[in-house]
Tab-separated table of C-alpha atoms in Angstrom:
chain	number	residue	atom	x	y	z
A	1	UNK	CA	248.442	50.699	151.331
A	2	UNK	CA	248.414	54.622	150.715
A	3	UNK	CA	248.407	54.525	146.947
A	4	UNK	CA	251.835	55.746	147.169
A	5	UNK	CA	254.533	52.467	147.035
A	6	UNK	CA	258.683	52.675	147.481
A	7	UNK	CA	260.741	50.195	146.820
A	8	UNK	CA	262.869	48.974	148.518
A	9	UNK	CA	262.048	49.205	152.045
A	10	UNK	CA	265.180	48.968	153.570
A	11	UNK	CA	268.430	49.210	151.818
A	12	UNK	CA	271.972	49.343	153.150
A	13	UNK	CA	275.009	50.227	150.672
A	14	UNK	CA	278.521	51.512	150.546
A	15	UNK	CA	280.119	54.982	149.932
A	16	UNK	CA	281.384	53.502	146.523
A	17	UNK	CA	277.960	51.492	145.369
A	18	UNK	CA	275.562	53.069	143.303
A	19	UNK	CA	271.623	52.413	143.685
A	20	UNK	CA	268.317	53.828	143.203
A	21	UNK	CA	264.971	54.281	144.803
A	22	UNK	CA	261.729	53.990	143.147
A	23	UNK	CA	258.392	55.517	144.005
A	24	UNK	CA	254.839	54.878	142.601
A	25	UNK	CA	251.895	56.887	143.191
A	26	UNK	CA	248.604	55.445	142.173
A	27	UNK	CA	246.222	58.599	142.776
A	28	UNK	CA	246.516	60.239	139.683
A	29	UNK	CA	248.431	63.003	140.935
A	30	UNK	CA	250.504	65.614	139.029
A	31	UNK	CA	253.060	66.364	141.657
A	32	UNK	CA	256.121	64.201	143.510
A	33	UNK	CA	258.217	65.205	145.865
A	34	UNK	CA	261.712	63.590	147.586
A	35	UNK	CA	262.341	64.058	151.217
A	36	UNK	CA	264.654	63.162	153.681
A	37	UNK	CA	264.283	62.835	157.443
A	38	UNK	CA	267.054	62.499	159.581
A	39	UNK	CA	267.059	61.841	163.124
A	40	UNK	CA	266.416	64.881	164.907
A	41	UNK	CA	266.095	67.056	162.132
A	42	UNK	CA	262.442	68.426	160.407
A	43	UNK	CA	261.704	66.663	157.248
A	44	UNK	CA	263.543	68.401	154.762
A	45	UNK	CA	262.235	68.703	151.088
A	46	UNK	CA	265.012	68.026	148.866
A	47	UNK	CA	263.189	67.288	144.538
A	48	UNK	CA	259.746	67.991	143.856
A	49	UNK	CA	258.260	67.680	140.089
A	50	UNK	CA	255.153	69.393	139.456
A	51	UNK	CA	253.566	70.043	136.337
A	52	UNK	CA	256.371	69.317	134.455
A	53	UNK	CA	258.477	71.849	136.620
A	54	UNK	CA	261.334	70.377	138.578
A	55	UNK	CA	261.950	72.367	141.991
A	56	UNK	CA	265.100	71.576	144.004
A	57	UNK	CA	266.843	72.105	147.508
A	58	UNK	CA	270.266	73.618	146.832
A	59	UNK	CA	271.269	72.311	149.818
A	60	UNK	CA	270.972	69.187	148.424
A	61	UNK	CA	274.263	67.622	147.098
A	62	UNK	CA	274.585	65.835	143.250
A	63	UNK	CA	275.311	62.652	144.463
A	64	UNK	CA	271.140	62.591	144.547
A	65	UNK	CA	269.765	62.614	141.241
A	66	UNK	CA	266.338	62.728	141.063
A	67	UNK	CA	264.351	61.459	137.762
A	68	UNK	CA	260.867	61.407	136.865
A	69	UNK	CA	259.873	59.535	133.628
A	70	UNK	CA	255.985	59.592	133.896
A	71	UNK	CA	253.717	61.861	136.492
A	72	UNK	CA	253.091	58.042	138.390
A	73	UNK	CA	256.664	57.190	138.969
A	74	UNK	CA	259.722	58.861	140.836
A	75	UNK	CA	263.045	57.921	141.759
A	76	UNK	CA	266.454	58.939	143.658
A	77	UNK	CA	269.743	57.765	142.342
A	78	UNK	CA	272.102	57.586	144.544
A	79	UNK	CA	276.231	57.086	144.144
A	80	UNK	CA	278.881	57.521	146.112
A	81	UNK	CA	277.191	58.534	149.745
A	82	UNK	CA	278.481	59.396	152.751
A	83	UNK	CA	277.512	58.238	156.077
A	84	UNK	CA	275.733	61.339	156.862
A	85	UNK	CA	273.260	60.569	153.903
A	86	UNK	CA	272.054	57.478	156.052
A	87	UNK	CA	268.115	58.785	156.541
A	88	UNK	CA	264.399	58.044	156.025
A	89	UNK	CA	263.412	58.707	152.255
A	90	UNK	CA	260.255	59.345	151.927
A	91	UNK	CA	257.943	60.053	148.605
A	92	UNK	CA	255.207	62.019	148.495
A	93	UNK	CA	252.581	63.074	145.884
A	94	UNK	CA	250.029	65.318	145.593
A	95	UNK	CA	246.963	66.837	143.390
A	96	UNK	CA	248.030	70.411	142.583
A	97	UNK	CA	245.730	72.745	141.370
A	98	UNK	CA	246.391	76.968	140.963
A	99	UNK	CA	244.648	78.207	143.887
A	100	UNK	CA	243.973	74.926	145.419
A	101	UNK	CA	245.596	73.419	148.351
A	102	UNK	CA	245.260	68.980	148.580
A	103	UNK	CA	247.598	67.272	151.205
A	104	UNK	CA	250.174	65.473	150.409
A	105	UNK	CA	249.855	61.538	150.645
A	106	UNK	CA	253.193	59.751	151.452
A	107	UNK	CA	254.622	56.721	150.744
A	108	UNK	CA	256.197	54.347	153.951
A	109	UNK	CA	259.511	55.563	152.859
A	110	UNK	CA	263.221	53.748	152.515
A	111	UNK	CA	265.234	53.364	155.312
A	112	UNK	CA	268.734	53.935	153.757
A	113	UNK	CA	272.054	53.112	155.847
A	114	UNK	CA	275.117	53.887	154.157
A	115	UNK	CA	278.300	51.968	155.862
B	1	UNK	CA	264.184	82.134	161.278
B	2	UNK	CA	262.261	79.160	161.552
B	3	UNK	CA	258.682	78.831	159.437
B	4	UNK	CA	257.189	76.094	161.484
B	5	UNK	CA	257.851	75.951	165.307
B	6	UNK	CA	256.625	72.928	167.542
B	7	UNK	CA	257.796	73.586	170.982
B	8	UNK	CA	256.858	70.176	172.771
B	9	UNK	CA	259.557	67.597	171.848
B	10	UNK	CA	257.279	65.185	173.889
B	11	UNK	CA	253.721	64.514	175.276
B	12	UNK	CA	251.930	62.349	177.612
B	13	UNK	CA	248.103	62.201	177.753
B	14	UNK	CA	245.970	59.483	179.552
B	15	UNK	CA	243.836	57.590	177.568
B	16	UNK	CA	240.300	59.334	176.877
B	17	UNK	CA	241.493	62.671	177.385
B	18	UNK	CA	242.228	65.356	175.719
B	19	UNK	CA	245.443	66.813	174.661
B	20	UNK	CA	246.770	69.849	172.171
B	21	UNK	CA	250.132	69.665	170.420
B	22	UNK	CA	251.044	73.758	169.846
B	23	UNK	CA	252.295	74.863	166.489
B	24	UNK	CA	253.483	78.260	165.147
B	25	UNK	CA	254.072	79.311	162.043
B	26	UNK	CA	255.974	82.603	160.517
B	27	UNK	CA	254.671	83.781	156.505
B	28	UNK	CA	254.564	86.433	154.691
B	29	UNK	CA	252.502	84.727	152.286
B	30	UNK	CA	248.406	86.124	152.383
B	31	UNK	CA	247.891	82.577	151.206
B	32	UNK	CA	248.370	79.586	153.102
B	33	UNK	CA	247.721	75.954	153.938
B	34	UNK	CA	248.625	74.832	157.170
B	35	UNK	CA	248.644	70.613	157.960
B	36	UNK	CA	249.332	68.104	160.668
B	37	UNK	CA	250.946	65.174	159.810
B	38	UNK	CA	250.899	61.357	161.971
B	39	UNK	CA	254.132	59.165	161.646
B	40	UNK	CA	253.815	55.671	163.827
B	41	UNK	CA	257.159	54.133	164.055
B	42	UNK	CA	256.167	51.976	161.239
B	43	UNK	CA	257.666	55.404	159.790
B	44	UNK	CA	254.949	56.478	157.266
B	45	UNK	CA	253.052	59.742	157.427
B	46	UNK	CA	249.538	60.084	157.764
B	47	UNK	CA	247.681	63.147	156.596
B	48	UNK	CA	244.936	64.467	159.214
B	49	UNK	CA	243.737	67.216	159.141
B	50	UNK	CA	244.019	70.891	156.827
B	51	UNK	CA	243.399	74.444	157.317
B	52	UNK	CA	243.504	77.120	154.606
B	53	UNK	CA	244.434	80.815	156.100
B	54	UNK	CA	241.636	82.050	154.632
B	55	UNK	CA	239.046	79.462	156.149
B	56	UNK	CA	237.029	81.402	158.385
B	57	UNK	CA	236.243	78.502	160.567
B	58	UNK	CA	238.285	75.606	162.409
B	59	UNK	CA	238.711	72.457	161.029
B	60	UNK	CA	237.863	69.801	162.408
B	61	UNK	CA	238.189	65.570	161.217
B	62	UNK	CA	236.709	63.222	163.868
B	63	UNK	CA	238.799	63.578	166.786
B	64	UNK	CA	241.105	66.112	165.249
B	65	UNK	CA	240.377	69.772	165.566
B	66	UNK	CA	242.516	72.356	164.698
B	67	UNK	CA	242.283	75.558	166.739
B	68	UNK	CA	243.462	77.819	164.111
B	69	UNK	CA	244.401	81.880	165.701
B	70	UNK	CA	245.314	83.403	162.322
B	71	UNK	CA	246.533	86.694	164.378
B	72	UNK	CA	249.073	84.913	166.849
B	73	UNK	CA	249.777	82.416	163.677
B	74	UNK	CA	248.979	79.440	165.808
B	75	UNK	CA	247.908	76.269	164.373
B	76	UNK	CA	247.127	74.107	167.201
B	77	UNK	CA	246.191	70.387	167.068
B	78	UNK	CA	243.658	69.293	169.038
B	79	UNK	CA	243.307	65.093	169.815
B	80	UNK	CA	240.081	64.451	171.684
B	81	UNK	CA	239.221	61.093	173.923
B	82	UNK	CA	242.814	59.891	173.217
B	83	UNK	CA	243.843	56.211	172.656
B	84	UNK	CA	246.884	54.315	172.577
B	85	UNK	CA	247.429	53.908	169.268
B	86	UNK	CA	247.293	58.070	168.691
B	87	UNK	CA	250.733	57.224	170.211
B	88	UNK	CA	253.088	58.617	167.034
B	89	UNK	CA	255.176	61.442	165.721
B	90	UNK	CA	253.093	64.826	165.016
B	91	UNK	CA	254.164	66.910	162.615
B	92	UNK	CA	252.765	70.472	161.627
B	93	UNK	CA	253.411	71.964	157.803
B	94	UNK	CA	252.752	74.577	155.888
B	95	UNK	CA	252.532	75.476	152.240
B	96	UNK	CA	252.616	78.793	151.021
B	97	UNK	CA	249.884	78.689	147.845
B	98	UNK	CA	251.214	82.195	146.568
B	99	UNK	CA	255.000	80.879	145.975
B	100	UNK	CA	254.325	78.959	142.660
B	101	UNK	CA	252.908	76.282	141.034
B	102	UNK	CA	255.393	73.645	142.557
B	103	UNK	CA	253.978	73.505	146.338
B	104	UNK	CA	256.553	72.888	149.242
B	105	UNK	CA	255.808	71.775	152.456
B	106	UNK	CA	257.885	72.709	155.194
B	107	UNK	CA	257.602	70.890	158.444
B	108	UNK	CA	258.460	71.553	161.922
B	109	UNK	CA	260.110	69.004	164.032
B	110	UNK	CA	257.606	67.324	165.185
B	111	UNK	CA	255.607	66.253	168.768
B	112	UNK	CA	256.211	62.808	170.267
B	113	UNK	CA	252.890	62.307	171.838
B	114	UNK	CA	252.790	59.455	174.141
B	115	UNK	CA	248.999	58.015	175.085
B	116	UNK	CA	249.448	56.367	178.705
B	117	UNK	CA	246.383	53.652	179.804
């Protein structure tokens, strides 16, 4: 256990269902990010809250939503995907501090298939 | 152009030795934080190691050293006395600390190292 949870694991949907994915840090951090890691491709950042400032990929299309209630919890709603959004999501969170650089600590990430 | 280049889509190394998985990196950023990331096939990352670009010496964590050439931006990871279960995904990232508050790492594409017995 990394102090960083998702839920769920796996999850497999259609192009027409909507869903969501949830991530939990327990670190006390003040920063969460969204990636996504497709096969053969770099991880690619696509949301990250930090002190209260949301940063996103514009790559990234709307049909991800990202929301983040509290500075401990994170999550990725997701409607009407495509095929090519089938991936690895993985959270991450951090400590971040001006001037200060603290790794990231990751969560084991959803394996999302989209049929 | 690329920020973070790994040029060895694979690796093999034989138990107990050494290996280095090469990483380059492109900034115009004075301030810097360069990582390497582990991912098993369990598919969770695992920080290990972290240089800043204004640490004047090379990190090191156990096993892990990073051979860090600020001038040829190089930000090699160094495994020593290998074992099978360093088998994984490596990933090198950087964060530029003078781009904001909200810190972004980007990643390169990663090293499949392979640890033979």
């Amino acid at each position: 256990e990394t102090g960083v949870t998702q839920t769920p694991r796996h999850l497999v949907m259609g192009m027409t269902n909507k869903k969501s994915l949830k991530c939990e840090q327990h670190l006390g951090h003040n920063a969460m990010y969204w990636y996504k890691q497709s096969a053969k491709k770099p991880l690619e950042l696509m949301f990250v809250y930090s002190l209260e400032e949301r940063v996103e990929n514009n790559s990234v299309p709307s049909r991800f939503s990202p929301e983040c209630p509290n500075s401990s919890h994170l999550f990725l709603h997701l409607h009407t995907l495509q095929p090519e959004d089938s991936a690895l999501y993985l959270c991450a969170s951090s400590q971040q501090l001006i001037g200060t650089e603290f790794p990231s600590v990751f969560g084991p990430g959803t394996r999302l298939t989209v049929t | 152009a690329q920020k973070i280049t790994q040029t060895q889509p694979g690796m093999f190394v034989q138990e107990k030795e050494a290996v280095t998985l090469d990483c380059t990196y492109d900034t115009s950023d004075p301030s810097y934080g360069l990582f390497w990331y582990k991912q098993p096939s369990s598919g969770e990352m695992i920080f290990l190691i972290y240089q800043g670009s204004y640490d004047q010496q090379n990190a090191t964590e156990g096993r892990y050293s990073l051979n860090f050439q600020k001038a040829r931006k190089s930000a090699n990871l160094v495994i020593s006395a290998s074992q099978l279960g360093d088998s994984a995904m490596y990933f090198c990232a950087m964060s530029e600390i003078s781009s904001g508050s909200a810190r972004q790492l980007t990643f390169g594409s990663g090293t499949q190292l392979t640890v033979l017995p």
